[in-house]
């Protein structure tokens, strides 16, 4: 019963964990050998080869001038045969001096800057045009609002004059004996 509980709750997988640890350890050793192997080989092989050939003086070379990754000459010719052929277009580009290349790059940058400036100027003019158009529309709207306000004030004044005139006529009619109908007077209120 105890082994059944271990298997149900994951306690019985000890050999699987050990296999994973061993596999990770082997992978770590292989990776370390891959990274550290070549430098150690050359570091150890130089003293051994110098013991065998003591008649040859040690080579003094400036390793900083060599590229980081270079292929042997024979291998380079077999893998990339087209790269070593003489190409007139490439030689013309290689013959240009550094100042020519720099001045050409500066001219290209200047042309690009001028094009960007032209685009910015066009966008600015378009924005000014749109702003002017919106300002005209706003002025029309303000003028229309002023006209409407004036018309409203005139209509209010005219309505007030009509009320006063109606009140005056009603007063004269009452003085002459006109009586208001009670039903109609309630509807008017």
Short mmCIF file of C-alpha atoms in Angstrom, two decimals:
data_model
loop_
_atom_site.label_atom_id
_atom_site.label_comp_id
_atom_site.label_asym_id
_atom_site.label_seq_id
_atom_site.Cartn_x
_atom_site.Cartn_y
_atom_site.Cartn_z
CA UNK A 1 0.00 0.00 0.00
CA UNK A 2 2.91 2.33 0.73
CA UNK A 3 4.34 1.88 -2.80
CA UNK A 4 0.92 2.55 -4.31
CA UNK A 5 0.71 5.91 -2.47
CA UNK A 6 4.22 6.84 -3.67
CA UNK A 7 3.34 6.07 -7.27
CA UNK A 8 0.09 8.02 -7.05
CA UNK A 9 1.79 11.09 -5.58
CA UNK A 10 4.92 11.00 -7.74
CA UNK A 11 7.33 9.52 -5.22
CA UNK A 12 8.24 6.42 -7.24
CA UNK A 13 10.08 8.15 -10.17
CA UNK A 14 13.61 8.21 -8.68
CA UNK A 15 15.33 6.47 -11.60
CA UNK A 16 13.87 8.97 -14.09
CA UNK A 17 15.30 11.90 -12.13
CA UNK A 18 18.72 10.23 -11.96
CA UNK A 19 18.71 9.64 -15.72
CA UNK A 20 17.86 13.30 -16.37
CA UNK A 21 20.68 14.44 -14.04
CA UNK A 22 23.20 12.11 -15.72
CA UNK A 23 22.10 13.27 -19.18
CA UNK A 24 22.42 16.94 -18.14
CA UNK A 25 25.87 16.25 -16.70
CA UNK A 26 27.04 14.55 -19.91
CA UNK A 27 25.66 17.42 -21.99
CA UNK A 28 27.45 19.92 -19.75
CA UNK A 29 30.76 18.08 -20.13
CA UNK A 30 30.33 17.88 -23.91
CA UNK A 31 29.56 21.60 -24.11
CA UNK A 32 32.55 22.44 -21.93
CA UNK A 33 34.79 20.23 -24.09
CA UNK A 34 33.45 21.87 -27.23
CA UNK A 35 34.17 25.35 -25.90
CA UNK A 36 37.47 24.67 -24.12
CA UNK A 37 38.83 21.91 -26.40
CA UNK A 38 40.35 23.87 -29.29
CA UNK A 39 42.17 26.47 -27.13
CA UNK A 40 43.56 23.75 -24.89
CA UNK A 41 44.64 21.68 -27.89
CA UNK A 42 46.58 24.57 -29.42
CA UNK A 43 47.98 25.60 -26.06
CA UNK A 44 49.28 22.09 -25.40
CA UNK A 45 50.33 21.27 -28.98
CA UNK A 46 52.60 24.32 -29.33
CA UNK A 47 55.09 23.28 -26.62
CA UNK A 48 55.07 19.68 -27.86
CA UNK A 49 55.70 20.70 -31.46
CA UNK A 50 58.46 23.08 -30.36
CA UNK A 51 60.20 20.22 -28.56
CA UNK A 52 60.14 18.14 -31.75
CA UNK A 53 61.36 20.96 -34.00
CA UNK A 54 63.77 22.96 -31.89
CA UNK A 55 65.78 24.03 -34.95
CA UNK A 56 63.06 26.44 -36.05
CA UNK A 57 62.81 29.78 -34.19
CA UNK A 58 59.38 30.65 -32.75
CA UNK A 59 57.13 32.67 -35.02
CA UNK A 60 56.42 36.23 -33.99
CA UNK A 61 53.16 37.24 -35.56
CA UNK A 62 50.79 40.09 -34.93
CA UNK A 63 47.50 38.25 -34.43
CA UNK A 64 45.50 41.46 -34.16
CA UNK A 65 45.97 42.10 -37.89
CA UNK A 66 44.49 38.71 -38.86
CA UNK A 67 40.75 38.34 -39.15
CA UNK A 68 38.91 36.46 -36.43
CA UNK A 69 37.60 33.86 -38.86
CA UNK A 70 39.66 32.86 -41.85
CA UNK A 71 39.61 29.82 -44.07
CA UNK A 72 42.76 28.11 -45.36
CA UNK A 73 43.67 29.17 -48.89
CA UNK A 74 43.01 25.80 -50.53
CA UNK A 75 39.69 25.40 -48.80
CA UNK A 76 38.72 28.94 -49.72
CA UNK A 77 39.37 28.22 -53.43
CA UNK A 78 37.35 25.02 -53.48
CA UNK A 79 34.33 26.32 -51.59
CA UNK A 80 34.14 29.85 -53.00
CA UNK A 81 35.72 29.72 -56.46
CA UNK A 82 33.86 32.80 -57.74
CA UNK A 83 35.01 35.02 -54.90
CA UNK A 84 38.65 35.06 -55.93
CA UNK A 85 38.05 35.99 -59.59
CA UNK A 86 38.90 39.48 -60.73
CA UNK A 87 35.75 41.59 -61.10
CA UNK A 88 36.26 44.99 -62.79
CA UNK A 89 33.26 46.58 -61.08
CA UNK A 90 34.52 45.53 -57.66
CA UNK A 91 38.06 46.70 -58.39
CA UNK A 92 36.75 50.16 -59.42
CA UNK A 93 34.90 50.44 -56.13
CA UNK A 94 37.95 49.25 -54.22
CA UNK A 95 40.18 51.77 -55.98
CA UNK A 96 38.15 54.72 -54.71
CA UNK A 97 39.78 56.50 -51.86
CA UNK A 98 38.25 56.90 -48.46
CA UNK A 99 37.59 60.59 -49.02
CA UNK A 100 35.73 59.89 -52.26
CA UNK A 101 33.53 57.37 -50.51
CA UNK A 102 32.96 59.74 -47.61
CA UNK A 103 32.09 62.65 -49.88
CA UNK A 104 29.73 60.42 -51.87
CA UNK A 105 28.04 59.32 -48.66
CA UNK A 106 27.76 62.95 -47.52
CA UNK A 107 26.15 63.89 -50.85
CA UNK A 108 23.63 61.07 -50.47
CA UNK A 109 22.88 62.15 -46.92
CA UNK A 110 22.46 65.75 -48.09
CA UNK A 111 20.10 64.69 -50.86
CA UNK A 112 18.09 62.65 -48.37
CA UNK A 113 17.98 65.60 -45.96
CA UNK A 114 16.82 67.92 -48.74
CA UNK A 115 14.09 65.45 -49.72
CA UNK A 116 12.98 65.20 -46.07
CA UNK A 117 12.98 69.01 -45.83
CA UNK A 118 10.90 69.28 -49.01
CA UNK A 119 8.37 66.79 -47.62
CA UNK A 120 8.24 68.68 -44.33
CA UNK A 121 7.69 71.98 -46.16
CA UNK A 122 4.89 70.45 -48.22
CA UNK A 123 3.25 69.07 -45.09
CA UNK A 124 3.61 72.47 -43.40
CA UNK A 125 2.00 74.28 -46.35
CA UNK A 126 -0.84 71.75 -46.42
CA UNK A 127 -1.36 72.24 -42.68
CA UNK A 128 -1.41 76.05 -43.16
CA UNK A 129 -3.97 75.65 -45.95
CA UNK A 130 -6.19 73.47 -43.78
CA UNK A 131 -5.87 75.86 -40.82
CA UNK A 132 -6.83 78.79 -43.06
CA UNK A 133 -9.83 76.87 -44.37
CA UNK A 134 -10.94 75.99 -40.84
CA UNK A 135 -10.52 79.62 -39.79
CA UNK A 136 -12.73 80.76 -42.68
CA UNK A 137 -15.37 78.21 -41.68
CA UNK A 138 -15.16 79.37 -38.06
CA UNK A 139 -15.55 83.02 -39.18
CA UNK A 140 -18.61 82.08 -41.25
CA UNK A 141 -20.06 80.24 -38.28
CA UNK A 142 -19.42 83.19 -35.95
CA UNK A 143 -20.98 85.59 -38.46
CA UNK A 144 -24.01 83.29 -38.78
CA UNK A 145 -24.31 83.11 -34.99
CA UNK A 146 -24.20 86.91 -34.76
CA UNK A 147 -26.85 87.20 -37.48
CA UNK A 148 -29.04 84.64 -35.71
CA UNK A 149 -28.61 86.45 -32.41
CA UNK A 150 -29.60 89.77 -33.98
CA UNK A 151 -32.65 88.15 -35.63
CA UNK A 152 -33.64 86.57 -32.30
CA UNK A 153 -33.37 89.92 -30.53
CA UNK A 154 -35.47 91.60 -33.26
CA UNK A 155 -38.08 88.80 -33.03
CA UNK A 156 -38.24 89.18 -29.24
CA UNK A 157 -38.68 92.96 -29.59
CA UNK A 158 -41.39 92.47 -32.22
CA UNK A 159 -43.16 89.88 -30.04
CA UNK A 160 -43.04 92.22 -27.06
CA UNK A 161 -44.46 95.06 -29.22
CA UNK A 162 -47.26 92.76 -30.42
CA UNK A 163 -48.08 91.76 -26.81
CA UNK A 164 -48.23 95.39 -25.77
CA UNK A 165 -50.47 96.19 -28.76
CA UNK A 166 -52.72 93.19 -27.97
CA UNK A 167 -52.92 94.23 -24.32
CA UNK A 168 -53.86 97.79 -25.35
CA UNK A 169 -56.62 96.56 -27.70
CA UNK A 170 -57.91 94.16 -25.07
CA UNK A 171 -58.03 96.99 -22.53
CA UNK A 172 -59.96 99.20 -24.99
CA UNK A 173 -62.35 96.33 -25.73
CA UNK A 174 -63.01 95.79 -22.01
CA UNK A 175 -63.64 99.48 -21.57
CA UNK A 176 -66.21 99.29 -24.35
CA UNK A 177 -67.97 96.39 -22.55
CA UNK A 178 -66.41 93.26 -23.96
CA UNK A 179 -66.39 90.35 -21.55
CA UNK A 180 -64.00 87.47 -21.69
CA UNK A 181 -65.45 83.96 -22.19
CA UNK A 182 -64.48 81.91 -19.08
CA UNK A 183 -63.67 78.75 -21.10
CA UNK A 184 -61.41 80.57 -23.55
CA UNK A 185 -59.66 82.54 -20.82
CA UNK A 186 -58.73 79.30 -19.03
CA UNK A 187 -57.33 77.84 -22.23
CA UNK A 188 -55.18 80.91 -22.82
CA UNK A 189 -53.52 80.63 -19.40
#
